[in-house]
Amino acid sequence: MTSGSATHPDPRPDRIAIIGPGAIGTTIAAVLHERGHTPFVAGRTAAPALRLESEQGAVDAPGPVHTDPGTVEHPVDLVFLAVKATQTTAAAPWLSALCGERTVVCVLQNGVEQIAAVQPLVPGTVVPAVVWFPAVRESATTVRLRAAPRLTLPDVPDARSVQAALSGTRCAVELTDDFTTVAWRKLLQNAAAGLMALTGRRSGMFQRDDVAALTRDYLAECLAVARAEGAALDRDDCERILAGFRSAPADLGTSILADREAGRPLEWDVRNGVIRRRGQAHGIATPISDAVATLLAATSDGPG
């Protein structure tokens, strides 16, 4: 699941960078700073500092947030790419400036296609990650963390650089020898959450029996594609995902809904369109996925 297998030394604390100081990037920056490893932070908008708030208290990670890739003097050991998948191409100048042949890029994005999307932009190694913590942006520089941060990575040598960098921080890093299954399980959850962006409603809508039935059928389509891709998932996984939505607080949202509410482009392609693409590759019919992806694309791009 990763390109290359060279063993990299543990990243030096002063040679870690984060691209994208959004909810996920700010969380990683703050937990690193809290441990005494303040990273270089790159973004589109300058800021003097970043703030993470949680039940464990607030952490102020000193900036600045850098906005000019031309100011980078040398490659770093480890880059956390925390921009949304829709912003990967825009982040290419930063990846070019910060990455050398021995740089490990840990991709903190939704989907199952991180390597295919990012590897052409960097000379080093790309390691995908599944992000398991809810964090929301409350202002341009403040993020609220709602649960303990956790990442899952494939159990490959290059992933151990990420694990070493976050060792001793509040962010747990788990390595798995079946990353395909973990990544597709999260994708099924994200795909179903796309229905919230279509309706403009929050988790409470899944308590409707008709919405639950539609979600169950949609997840069954996604499951067929996931299994064809090698994921060891079954119907029980789909039921657990649906049960999670139905038992969640009625006002709980999701990032793709937040993007719709803010008028931002949606990550519909990596979360929902991928089901259609991979289904076609395996000769699996996905009529619900086809409709959902089309409607999400129109929701994201217009016109109208």
PDB file of C-alpha atoms in Angstrom:
ATOM      1  CA  MET A   1       0.000   0.000   0.000  1.00  0.00           C
ATOM      2  CA  THR A   2       3.021   2.342   0.028  1.00  0.00           C
ATOM      3  CA  SER A   3       5.617   3.327  -2.515  1.00  0.00           C
ATOM      4  CA  GLY A   4       9.082   2.242  -1.555  1.00  0.00           C
ATOM      5  CA  SER A   5      10.274   0.344   1.488  1.00  0.00           C
ATOM      6  CA  ALA A   6      13.503   2.101   2.446  1.00  0.00           C
ATOM      7  CA  THR A   7      14.071   2.486   6.146  1.00  0.00           C
ATOM      8  CA  HIS A   8      14.136   6.130   7.179  1.00  0.00           C
ATOM      9  CA  PRO A   9      15.706   7.385  10.410  1.00  0.00           C
ATOM     10  CA  ASP A  10      13.424   8.929  12.986  1.00  0.00           C
ATOM     11  CA  PRO A  11      12.531  12.461  11.822  1.00  0.00           C
ATOM     12  CA  ARG A  12      14.311  15.281  13.610  1.00  0.00           C
ATOM     13  CA  PRO A  13      11.847  17.450  15.572  1.00  0.00           C
ATOM     14  CA  ASP A  14      13.017  20.553  13.679  1.00  0.00           C
ATOM     15  CA  ARG A  15      12.484  18.852  10.313  1.00  0.00           C
ATOM     16  CA  ILE A  16       8.768  18.103  10.465  1.00  0.00           C
ATOM     17  CA  ALA A  17       6.274  20.100   8.393  1.00  0.00           C
ATOM     18  CA  ILE A  18       2.503  20.290   8.135  1.00  0.00           C
ATOM     19  CA  ILE A  19       0.783  21.450   4.959  1.00  0.00           C
ATOM     20  CA  GLY A  20      -2.730  22.630   5.710  1.00  0.00           C
ATOM     21  CA  PRO A  21      -3.515  24.156   9.132  1.00  0.00           C
ATOM     22  CA  GLY A  22      -7.181  23.137   9.066  1.00  0.00           C
ATOM     23  CA  ALA A  23      -8.894  21.027  11.698  1.00  0.00           C
ATOM     24  CA  ILE A  24      -6.654  17.986  11.252  1.00  0.00           C
ATOM     25  CA  GLY A  25      -3.425  19.863  10.550  1.00  0.00           C
ATOM     26  CA  THR A  26      -3.868  22.167  13.533  1.00  0.00           C
ATOM     27  CA  THR A  27      -4.473  19.161  15.777  1.00  0.00           C
ATOM     28  CA  ILE A  28      -1.235  17.509  14.661  1.00  0.00           C
ATOM     29  CA  ALA A  29       0.699  20.778  14.977  1.00  0.00           C
ATOM     30  CA  ALA A  30      -0.604  21.313  18.504  1.00  0.00           C
ATOM     31  CA  VAL A  31       0.097  17.817  19.820  1.00  0.00           C
ATOM     32  CA  LEU A  32       3.616  17.967  18.378  1.00  0.00           C
ATOM     33  CA  HIS A  33       4.230  21.388  19.940  1.00  0.00           C
ATOM     34  CA  GLU A  34       2.831  20.169  23.249  1.00  0.00           C
ATOM     35  CA  ARG A  35       5.573  17.533  23.202  1.00  0.00           C
ATOM     36  CA  GLY A  36       8.239  20.132  22.393  1.00  0.00           C
ATOM     37  CA  HIS A  37       8.427  19.402  18.654  1.00  0.00           C
ATOM     38  CA  THR A  38       7.049  22.536  17.007  1.00  0.00           C
ATOM     39  CA  PRO A  39       6.635  21.859  13.274  1.00  0.00           C
ATOM     40  CA  PHE A  40       6.919  24.120  10.250  1.00  0.00           C
ATOM     41  CA  VAL A  41       3.354  24.950   9.157  1.00  0.00           C
ATOM     42  CA  ALA A  42       2.419  25.901   5.602  1.00  0.00           C
ATOM     43  CA  GLY A  43      -0.938  27.260   4.497  1.00  0.00           C
ATOM     44  CA  ARG A  44      -2.764  29.684   2.243  1.00  0.00           C
ATOM     45  CA  THR A  45      -3.369  32.333   4.917  1.00  0.00           C
ATOM     46  CA  ALA A  46      -0.743  33.783   7.236  1.00  0.00           C
ATOM     47  CA  ALA A  47      -1.325  33.485  10.976  1.00  0.00           C
ATOM     48  CA  PRO A  48       0.886  34.163  14.007  1.00  0.00           C
ATOM     49  CA  ALA A  49      -0.194  31.023  15.886  1.00  0.00           C
ATOM     50  CA  LEU A  50      -2.684  28.152  16.021  1.00  0.00           C
ATOM     51  CA  ARG A  51      -4.886  27.112  18.943  1.00  0.00           C
ATOM     52  CA  LEU A  52      -6.295  23.690  19.819  1.00  0.00           C
ATOM     53  CA  GLU A  53      -9.065  23.437  22.400  1.00  0.00           C
ATOM     54  CA  SER A  54     -10.239  20.192  24.003  1.00  0.00           C
ATOM     55  CA  GLU A  55     -11.395  18.724  27.290  1.00  0.00           C
ATOM     56  CA  GLN A  56      -7.705  18.349  28.204  1.00  0.00           C
ATOM     57  CA  GLY A  57      -7.226  22.109  27.911  1.00  0.00           C
ATOM     58  CA  ALA A  58      -5.975  24.479  25.245  1.00  0.00           C
ATOM     59  CA  VAL A  59      -2.658  24.343  23.407  1.00  0.00           C
ATOM     60  CA  ASP A  60      -1.267  27.360  21.579  1.00  0.00           C
ATOM     61  CA  ALA A  61       1.150  26.289  18.868  1.00  0.00           C
ATOM     62  CA  PRO A  62       3.374  29.189  17.834  1.00  0.00           C
ATOM     63  CA  GLY A  63       3.499  30.140  14.175  1.00  0.00           C
ATOM     64  CA  PRO A  64       3.900  31.647  11.873  1.00  0.00           C
ATOM     65  CA  VAL A  65       1.833  29.888   9.251  1.00  0.00           C
ATOM     66  CA  HIS A  66       4.069  30.271   6.201  1.00  0.00           C
ATOM     67  CA  THR A  67       2.504  31.160   2.854  1.00  0.00           C
ATOM     68  CA  ASP A  68       5.458  31.316   0.434  1.00  0.00           C
ATOM     69  CA  PRO A  69       7.082  28.010  -0.657  1.00  0.00           C
ATOM     70  CA  GLY A  70       9.995  30.041  -1.973  1.00  0.00           C
ATOM     71  CA  THR A  71      11.179  30.675   1.587  1.00  0.00           C
ATOM     72  CA  VAL A  72      11.874  26.973   2.247  1.00  0.00           C
ATOM     73  CA  GLU A  73      15.636  26.439   2.458  1.00  0.00           C
ATOM     74  CA  HIS A  74      15.876  22.639   2.518  1.00  0.00           C
ATOM     75  CA  PRO A  75      13.724  19.500   2.468  1.00  0.00           C
ATOM     76  CA  VAL A  76      12.377  18.116   5.727  1.00  0.00           C
ATOM     77  CA  ASP A  77      12.277  14.546   7.023  1.00  0.00           C
ATOM     78  CA  LEU A  78       8.512  14.225   7.446  1.00  0.00           C
ATOM     79  CA  VAL A  79       5.548  16.056   5.933  1.00  0.00           C
ATOM     80  CA  PHE A  80       1.965  15.708   7.115  1.00  0.00           C
ATOM     81  CA  LEU A  81      -0.253  16.583   4.149  1.00  0.00           C
ATOM     82  CA  ALA A  82      -3.463  17.740   5.829  1.00  0.00           C
ATOM     83  CA  VAL A  83      -5.207  19.662   3.058  1.00  0.00           C
ATOM     84  CA  LYS A  84      -8.470  18.297   1.706  1.00  0.00           C
ATOM     85  CA  ALA A  85      -8.250  16.054  -1.325  1.00  0.00           C
ATOM     86  CA  THR A  86      -9.734  18.863  -3.428  1.00  0.00           C
ATOM     87  CA  GLN A  87      -6.687  20.995  -2.534  1.00  0.00           C
ATOM     88  CA  THR A  88      -3.884  18.510  -3.264  1.00  0.00           C
ATOM     89  CA  THR A  89      -2.930  20.039  -6.604  1.00  0.00           C
ATOM     90  CA  ALA A  90      -2.815  23.506  -5.052  1.00  0.00           C
ATOM     91  CA  ALA A  91      -0.417  22.142  -2.408  1.00  0.00           C
ATOM     92  CA  ALA A  92       2.046  20.927  -5.068  1.00  0.00           C
ATOM     93  CA  PRO A  93       4.433  23.924  -4.710  1.00  0.00           C
ATOM     94  CA  TRP A  94       4.748  23.218  -0.983  1.00  0.00           C
ATOM     95  CA  LEU A  95       5.353  19.512  -1.592  1.00  0.00           C
ATOM     96  CA  SER A  96       8.033  20.374  -4.138  1.00  0.00           C
ATOM     97  CA  ALA A  97       9.767  22.749  -1.728  1.00  0.00           C
ATOM     98  CA  LEU A  98       9.574  20.576   1.394  1.00  0.00           C
ATOM     99  CA  CYS A  99      10.198  17.107  -0.031  1.00  0.00           C
ATOM    100  CA  GLY A 100      13.413  15.402  -1.013  1.00  0.00           C
ATOM    101  CA  GLU A 101      14.118  11.814  -1.991  1.00  0.00           C
ATOM    102  CA  ARG A 102      14.218  10.719   1.664  1.00  0.00           C
ATOM    103  CA  THR A 103      11.173  12.676   2.817  1.00  0.00           C
ATOM    104  CA  VAL A 104       8.201  10.670   4.089  1.00  0.00           C
ATOM    105  CA  VAL A 105       4.813  12.219   3.286  1.00  0.00           C
ATOM    106  CA  CYS A 106       1.987  11.080   5.553  1.00  0.00           C
ATOM    107  CA  VAL A 107      -1.321  11.835   3.823  1.00  0.00           C
ATOM    108  CA  LEU A 108      -4.095  12.778   6.253  1.00  0.00           C
ATOM    109  CA  GLN A 109      -6.953  12.744   3.742  1.00  0.00           C
ATOM    110  CA  ASN A 110     -10.178  10.878   3.146  1.00  0.00           C
ATOM    111  CA  GLY A 111     -10.398   8.102   0.590  1.00  0.00           C
ATOM    112  CA  VAL A 112      -8.413   5.089  -0.551  1.00  0.00           C
ATOM    113  CA  GLU A 113      -6.423   6.717  -3.359  1.00  0.00           C
ATOM    114  CA  GLN A 114      -3.915   8.844  -1.438  1.00  0.00           C
ATOM    115  CA  ILE A 115      -0.833   7.257  -2.963  1.00  0.00           C
ATOM    116  CA  ALA A 116      -2.101   7.561  -6.524  1.00  0.00           C
ATOM    117  CA  ALA A 117      -2.983  11.221  -5.948  1.00  0.00           C
ATOM    118  CA  VAL A 118       0.142  12.356  -4.093  1.00  0.00           C
ATOM    119  CA  GLN A 119       3.022  10.169  -5.300  1.00  0.00           C
ATOM    120  CA  PRO A 120       3.357  11.948  -8.675  1.00  0.00           C
ATOM    121  CA  LEU A 121       3.946  15.209  -6.777  1.00  0.00           C
ATOM    122  CA  VAL A 122       6.834  14.080  -4.543  1.00  0.00           C
ATOM    123  CA  PRO A 123      10.203  12.344  -4.983  1.00  0.00           C
ATOM    124  CA  GLY A 124      10.043  10.539  -1.645  1.00  0.00           C
ATOM    125  CA  THR A 125       7.734   8.051   0.028  1.00  0.00           C
ATOM    126  CA  VAL A 126       3.975   8.408   0.493  1.00  0.00           C
ATOM    127  CA  VAL A 127       2.266   6.747   3.447  1.00  0.00           C
ATOM    128  CA  PRO A 128      -1.551   6.902   3.643  1.00  0.00           C
ATOM    129  CA  ALA A 129      -3.348   7.298   6.952  1.00  0.00           C
ATOM    130  CA  VAL A 130      -6.871   6.858   8.256  1.00  0.00           C
ATOM    131  CA  VAL A 131      -7.860   9.704  10.587  1.00  0.00           C
ATOM    132  CA  TRP A 132     -10.166   8.657  13.404  1.00  0.00           C
ATOM    133  CA  PHE A 133     -10.808  11.830  15.384  1.00  0.00           C
ATOM    134  CA  PRO A 134     -13.440  14.553  15.059  1.00  0.00           C
ATOM    135  CA  ALA A 135     -12.000  18.045  15.037  1.00  0.00           C
ATOM    136  CA  VAL A 136     -13.803  21.178  13.892  1.00  0.00           C
ATOM    137  CA  ARG A 137     -12.546  24.616  12.988  1.00  0.00           C
ATOM    138  CA  GLU A 138     -14.118  27.296  15.208  1.00  0.00           C
ATOM    139  CA  SER A 139     -12.264  30.270  13.731  1.00  0.00           C
ATOM    140  CA  ALA A 140      -9.458  30.964  11.282  1.00  0.00           C
ATOM    141  CA  THR A 141      -6.866  29.838  13.834  1.00  0.00           C
ATOM    142  CA  THR A 142      -8.791  27.841  16.458  1.00  0.00           C
ATOM    143  CA  VAL A 143      -9.833  24.188  16.299  1.00  0.00           C
ATOM    144  CA  ARG A 144     -11.853  22.163  18.803  1.00  0.00           C
ATOM    145  CA  LEU A 145     -10.920  18.521  19.285  1.00  0.00           C
ATOM    146  CA  ARG A 146     -13.900  16.402  20.350  1.00  0.00           C
ATOM    147  CA  ALA A 147     -12.206  13.035  20.978  1.00  0.00           C
ATOM    148  CA  ALA A 148      -8.776  11.541  21.496  1.00  0.00           C
ATOM    149  CA  PRO A 149      -6.804  11.779  18.231  1.00  0.00           C
ATOM    150  CA  ARG A 150      -5.844   8.515  16.555  1.00  0.00           C
ATOM    151  CA  LEU A 151      -4.318   7.501  13.218  1.00  0.00           C
ATOM    152  CA  THR A 152      -4.073   4.116  11.508  1.00  0.00           C
ATOM    153  CA  LEU A 153      -1.250   3.492   9.030  1.00  0.00           C
ATOM    154  CA  PRO A 154      -0.083   0.451   7.063  1.00  0.00           C
ATOM    155  CA  ASP A 155       2.568  -1.558   8.880  1.00  0.00           C
ATOM    156  CA  VAL A 156       5.481  -0.690   6.609  1.00  0.00           C
ATOM    157  CA  PRO A 157       8.945   0.626   7.512  1.00  0.00           C
ATOM    158  CA  ASP A 158       8.251   4.185   6.368  1.00  0.00           C
ATOM    159  CA  ALA A 159       5.181   4.416   8.613  1.00  0.00           C
ATOM    160  CA  ARG A 160       7.427   4.003  11.629  1.00  0.00           C
ATOM    161  CA  SER A 161       8.838   7.472  10.982  1.00  0.00           C
ATOM    162  CA  VAL A 162       5.333   8.834  11.536  1.00  0.00           C
ATOM    163  CA  GLN A 163       4.875   6.702  14.632  1.00  0.00           C
ATOM    164  CA  ALA A 164       8.210   7.919  16.017  1.00  0.00           C
ATOM    165  CA  ALA A 165       7.354  11.574  15.380  1.00  0.00           C
ATOM    166  CA  LEU A 166       4.071  11.291  17.292  1.00  0.00           C
ATOM    167  CA  SER A 167       5.397   9.036  20.051  1.00  0.00           C
ATOM    168  CA  GLY A 168       4.533  10.458  23.452  1.00  0.00           C
ATOM    169  CA  THR A 169       1.940  12.856  22.062  1.00  0.00           C
ATOM    170  CA  ARG A 170      -1.822  12.709  22.529  1.00  0.00           C
ATOM    171  CA  CYS A 171      -2.204  11.304  19.018  1.00  0.00           C
ATOM    172  CA  ALA A 172      -2.007   7.515  18.996  1.00  0.00           C
ATOM    173  CA  VAL A 173      -0.592   5.842  15.873  1.00  0.00           C
ATOM    174  CA  GLU A 174      -1.664   2.287  15.103  1.00  0.00           C
ATOM    175  CA  LEU A 175       0.016   0.163  12.436  1.00  0.00           C
ATOM    176  CA  THR A 176      -1.946  -2.582  10.700  1.00  0.00           C
ATOM    177  CA  ASP A 177      -1.008  -5.312   8.256  1.00  0.00           C
ATOM    178  CA  ASP A 178      -4.478  -5.048   6.668  1.00  0.00           C
ATOM    179  CA  PHE A 179      -4.683  -1.368   5.851  1.00  0.00           C
ATOM    180  CA  THR A 180      -6.948  -2.067   2.877  1.00  0.00           C
ATOM    181  CA  THR A 181      -9.728  -3.268   5.173  1.00  0.00           C
ATOM    182  CA  VAL A 182      -9.334  -0.348   7.587  1.00  0.00           C
ATOM    183  CA  ALA A 183      -9.264   2.240   4.803  1.00  0.00           C
ATOM    184  CA  TRP A 184     -12.352   0.831   3.092  1.00  0.00           C
ATOM    185  CA  ARG A 185     -14.237   0.585   6.375  1.00  0.00           C
ATOM    186  CA  LYS A 186     -13.659   4.305   6.882  1.00  0.00           C
ATOM    187  CA  LEU A 187     -14.593   4.967   3.249  1.00  0.00           C
ATOM    188  CA  LEU A 188     -17.960   3.246   3.698  1.00  0.00           C
ATOM    189  CA  GLN A 189     -18.618   5.501   6.688  1.00  0.00           C
ATOM    190  CA  ASN A 190     -17.622   8.584   4.686  1.00  0.00           C
ATOM    191  CA  ALA A 191     -19.711   7.523   1.696  1.00  0.00           C
ATOM    192  CA  ALA A 192     -22.850   7.207   3.826  1.00  0.00           C
ATOM    193  CA  ALA A 193     -22.105  10.578   5.431  1.00  0.00           C
ATOM    194  CA  GLY A 194     -22.362  12.082   1.957  1.00  0.00           C
ATOM    195  CA  LEU A 195     -26.126  11.676   2.241  1.00  0.00           C
ATOM    196  CA  MET A 196     -26.047  14.424   4.875  1.00  0.00           C
ATOM    197  CA  ALA A 197     -24.496  16.810   2.379  1.00  0.00           C
ATOM    198  CA  LEU A 198     -27.223  15.990  -0.130  1.00  0.00           C
ATOM    199  CA  THR A 199     -30.064  16.638   2.309  1.00  0.00           C
ATOM    200  CA  GLY A 200     -28.440  19.425   4.302  1.00  0.00           C
ATOM    201  CA  ARG A 201     -29.352  17.469   7.442  1.00  0.00           C
ATOM    202  CA  ARG A 202     -27.376  16.037  10.335  1.00  0.00           C
ATOM    203  CA  SER A 203     -27.151  12.587  11.919  1.00  0.00           C
ATOM    204  CA  GLY A 204     -30.710  12.732  13.211  1.00  0.00           C
ATOM    205  CA  MET A 205     -31.981  12.037   9.688  1.00  0.00           C
ATOM    206  CA  PHE A 206     -30.714   8.446   9.912  1.00  0.00           C
ATOM    207  CA  GLN A 207     -33.340   7.783  12.578  1.00  0.00           C
ATOM    208  CA  ARG A 208     -35.929   7.872   9.769  1.00  0.00           C
ATOM    209  CA  ASP A 209     -36.684   4.324   8.654  1.00  0.00           C
ATOM    210  CA  ASP A 210     -36.722   5.290   4.976  1.00  0.00           C
ATOM    211  CA  VAL A 211     -33.310   6.960   5.204  1.00  0.00           C
ATOM    212  CA  ALA A 212     -31.959   3.975   7.128  1.00  0.00           C
ATOM    213  CA  ALA A 213     -33.221   1.615   4.404  1.00  0.00           C
ATOM    214  CA  LEU A 214     -31.613   3.715   1.661  1.00  0.00           C
ATOM    215  CA  THR A 215     -28.358   3.878   3.600  1.00  0.00           C
ATOM    216  CA  ARG A 216     -28.370   0.101   4.095  1.00  0.00           C
ATOM    217  CA  ASP A 217     -28.803  -0.460   0.340  1.00  0.00           C
ATOM    218  CA  TYR A 218     -26.112   2.107  -0.453  1.00  0.00           C
ATOM    219  CA  LEU A 219     -23.674   0.487   1.963  1.00  0.00           C
ATOM    220  CA  ALA A 220     -24.375  -2.908   0.405  1.00  0.00           C
ATOM    221  CA  GLU A 221     -23.230  -1.524  -2.956  1.00  0.00           C
ATOM    222  CA  CYS A 222     -20.138  -0.030  -1.367  1.00  0.00           C
ATOM    223  CA  LEU A 223     -19.430  -3.333   0.393  1.00  0.00           C
ATOM    224  CA  ALA A 224     -19.441  -5.273  -2.884  1.00  0.00           C
ATOM    225  CA  VAL A 225     -16.834  -2.908  -4.322  1.00  0.00           C
ATOM    226  CA  ALA A 226     -14.750  -2.930  -1.138  1.00  0.00           C
ATOM    227  CA  ARG A 227     -14.633  -6.728  -1.118  1.00  0.00           C
ATOM    228  CA  ALA A 228     -13.606  -6.754  -4.779  1.00  0.00           C
ATOM    229  CA  GLU A 229     -10.761  -4.419  -3.793  1.00  0.00           C
ATOM    230  CA  GLY A 230      -9.585  -6.904  -1.165  1.00  0.00           C
ATOM    231  CA  ALA A 231     -11.200  -5.524   1.988  1.00  0.00           C
ATOM    232  CA  ALA A 232     -12.256  -8.163   4.535  1.00  0.00           C
ATOM    233  CA  LEU A 233     -15.618  -6.582   5.334  1.00  0.00           C
ATOM    234  CA  ASP A 234     -19.120  -8.037   5.617  1.00  0.00           C
ATOM    235  CA  ARG A 235     -22.728  -7.018   6.211  1.00  0.00           C
ATOM    236  CA  ASP A 236     -22.112  -6.693   9.939  1.00  0.00           C
ATOM    237  CA  ASP A 237     -19.673  -3.865   9.213  1.00  0.00           C
ATOM    238  CA  CYS A 238     -22.400  -2.064   7.261  1.00  0.00           C
ATOM    239  CA  GLU A 239     -24.882  -2.527  10.087  1.00  0.00           C
ATOM    240  CA  ARG A 240     -22.396  -1.155  12.605  1.00  0.00           C
ATOM    241  CA  ILE A 241     -21.824   1.927  10.456  1.00  0.00           C
ATOM    242  CA  LEU A 242     -25.542   2.538  10.134  1.00  0.00           C
ATOM    243  CA  ALA A 243     -26.092   1.930  13.848  1.00  0.00           C
ATOM    244  CA  GLY A 244     -23.386   4.495  14.590  1.00  0.00           C
ATOM    245  CA  PHE A 245     -25.195   7.150  12.579  1.00  0.00           C
ATOM    246  CA  ARG A 246     -28.564   6.277  14.123  1.00  0.00           C
ATOM    247  CA  SER A 247     -27.237   6.418  17.696  1.00  0.00           C
ATOM    248  CA  ALA A 248     -25.196   9.606  17.235  1.00  0.00           C
ATOM    249  CA  PRO A 249     -26.451  12.917  18.615  1.00  0.00           C
ATOM    250  CA  ALA A 250     -29.099  14.239  16.240  1.00  0.00           C
ATOM    251  CA  ASP A 251     -27.158  17.459  15.653  1.00  0.00           C
ATOM    252  CA  LEU A 252     -23.846  15.761  14.812  1.00  0.00           C
ATOM    253  CA  GLY A 253     -22.551  16.863  11.431  1.00  0.00           C
ATOM    254  CA  THR A 254     -19.740  15.762   9.133  1.00  0.00           C
ATOM    255  CA  SER A 255     -16.966  17.539   7.267  1.00  0.00           C
ATOM    256  CA  ILE A 256     -18.604  17.231   3.848  1.00  0.00           C
ATOM    257  CA  LEU A 257     -21.788  18.807   5.234  1.00  0.00           C
ATOM    258  CA  ALA A 258     -19.724  21.611   6.786  1.00  0.00           C
ATOM    259  CA  ASP A 259     -18.099  22.210   3.404  1.00  0.00           C
ATOM    260  CA  ARG A 260     -21.506  22.444   1.741  1.00  0.00           C
ATOM    261  CA  GLU A 261     -22.763  24.876   4.368  1.00  0.00           C
ATOM    262  CA  ALA A 262     -19.669  27.033   3.849  1.00  0.00           C
ATOM    263  CA  GLY A 263     -19.962  26.942   0.056  1.00  0.00           C
ATOM    264  CA  ARG A 264     -16.659  25.086  -0.359  1.00  0.00           C
ATOM    265  CA  PRO A 265     -15.955  22.391  -2.985  1.00  0.00           C
ATOM    266  CA  LEU A 266     -16.942  18.941  -1.740  1.00  0.00           C
ATOM    267  CA  GLU A 267     -14.699  15.877  -1.511  1.00  0.00           C
ATOM    268  CA  TRP A 268     -17.392  13.904  -3.307  1.00  0.00           C
ATOM    269  CA  ASP A 269     -15.044  12.188  -5.742  1.00  0.00           C
ATOM    270  CA  VAL A 270     -12.702  10.548  -3.202  1.00  0.00           C
ATOM    271  CA  ARG A 271     -15.547   9.694  -0.816  1.00  0.00           C
ATOM    272  CA  ASN A 272     -18.354   8.697  -3.223  1.00  0.00           C
ATOM    273  CA  GLY A 273     -17.184   8.843  -6.825  1.00  0.00           C
ATOM    274  CA  VAL A 274     -14.549   6.205  -6.082  1.00  0.00           C
ATOM    275  CA  ILE A 275     -17.305   3.631  -5.524  1.00  0.00           C
ATOM    276  CA  ARG A 276     -18.566   4.195  -9.057  1.00  0.00           C
ATOM    277  CA  ARG A 277     -15.054   4.142 -10.582  1.00  0.00           C
ATOM    278  CA  ARG A 278     -13.876   1.019  -8.807  1.00  0.00           C
ATOM    279  CA  GLY A 279     -17.223  -0.679  -9.354  1.00  0.00           C
ATOM    280  CA  GLN A 280     -16.905  -0.156 -13.089  1.00  0.00           C
ATOM    281  CA  ALA A 281     -13.379  -1.575 -12.993  1.00  0.00           C
ATOM    282  CA  HIS A 282     -14.691  -4.760 -11.381  1.00  0.00           C
ATOM    283  CA  GLY A 283     -17.878  -4.995 -13.441  1.00  0.00           C
ATOM    284  CA  ILE A 284     -20.075  -4.284 -10.392  1.00  0.00           C
ATOM    285  CA  ALA A 285     -23.278  -2.311 -10.912  1.00  0.00           C
ATOM    286  CA  THR A 286     -23.616   0.627  -8.503  1.00  0.00           C
ATOM    287  CA  PRO A 287     -26.856   2.459  -9.381  1.00  0.00           C
ATOM    288  CA  ILE A 288     -27.271   4.137  -5.990  1.00  0.00           C
ATOM    289  CA  SER A 289     -23.635   5.225  -5.961  1.00  0.00           C
ATOM    290  CA  ASP A 290     -23.984   6.579  -9.491  1.00  0.00           C
ATOM    291  CA  ALA A 291     -26.918   8.760  -8.443  1.00  0.00           C
ATOM    292  CA  VAL A 292     -25.306   9.901  -5.194  1.00  0.00           C
ATOM    293  CA  ALA A 293     -22.024  10.833  -6.893  1.00  0.00           C
ATOM    294  CA  THR A 294     -23.794  12.748  -9.648  1.00  0.00           C
ATOM    295  CA  LEU A 295     -25.916  14.719  -7.190  1.00  0.00           C
ATOM    296  CA  LEU A 296     -22.940  15.472  -4.943  1.00  0.00           C
ATOM    297  CA  ALA A 297     -20.956  16.678  -7.949  1.00  0.00           C
ATOM    298  CA  ALA A 298     -23.784  19.045  -8.843  1.00  0.00           C
ATOM    299  CA  THR A 299     -24.055  20.143  -5.203  1.00  0.00           C
ATOM    300  CA  SER A 300     -20.345  20.915  -5.200  1.00  0.00           C
ATOM    301  CA  ASP A 301     -19.826  22.498  -8.607  1.00  0.00           C
ATOM    302  CA  GLY A 302     -23.130  23.928  -9.790  1.00  0.00           C
ATOM    303  CA  PRO A 303     -24.002  25.784 -11.934  1.00  0.00           C
ATOM    304  CA  GLY A 304     -27.158  27.194 -10.491  1.00  0.00           C
TER     305      GLY A 304
END
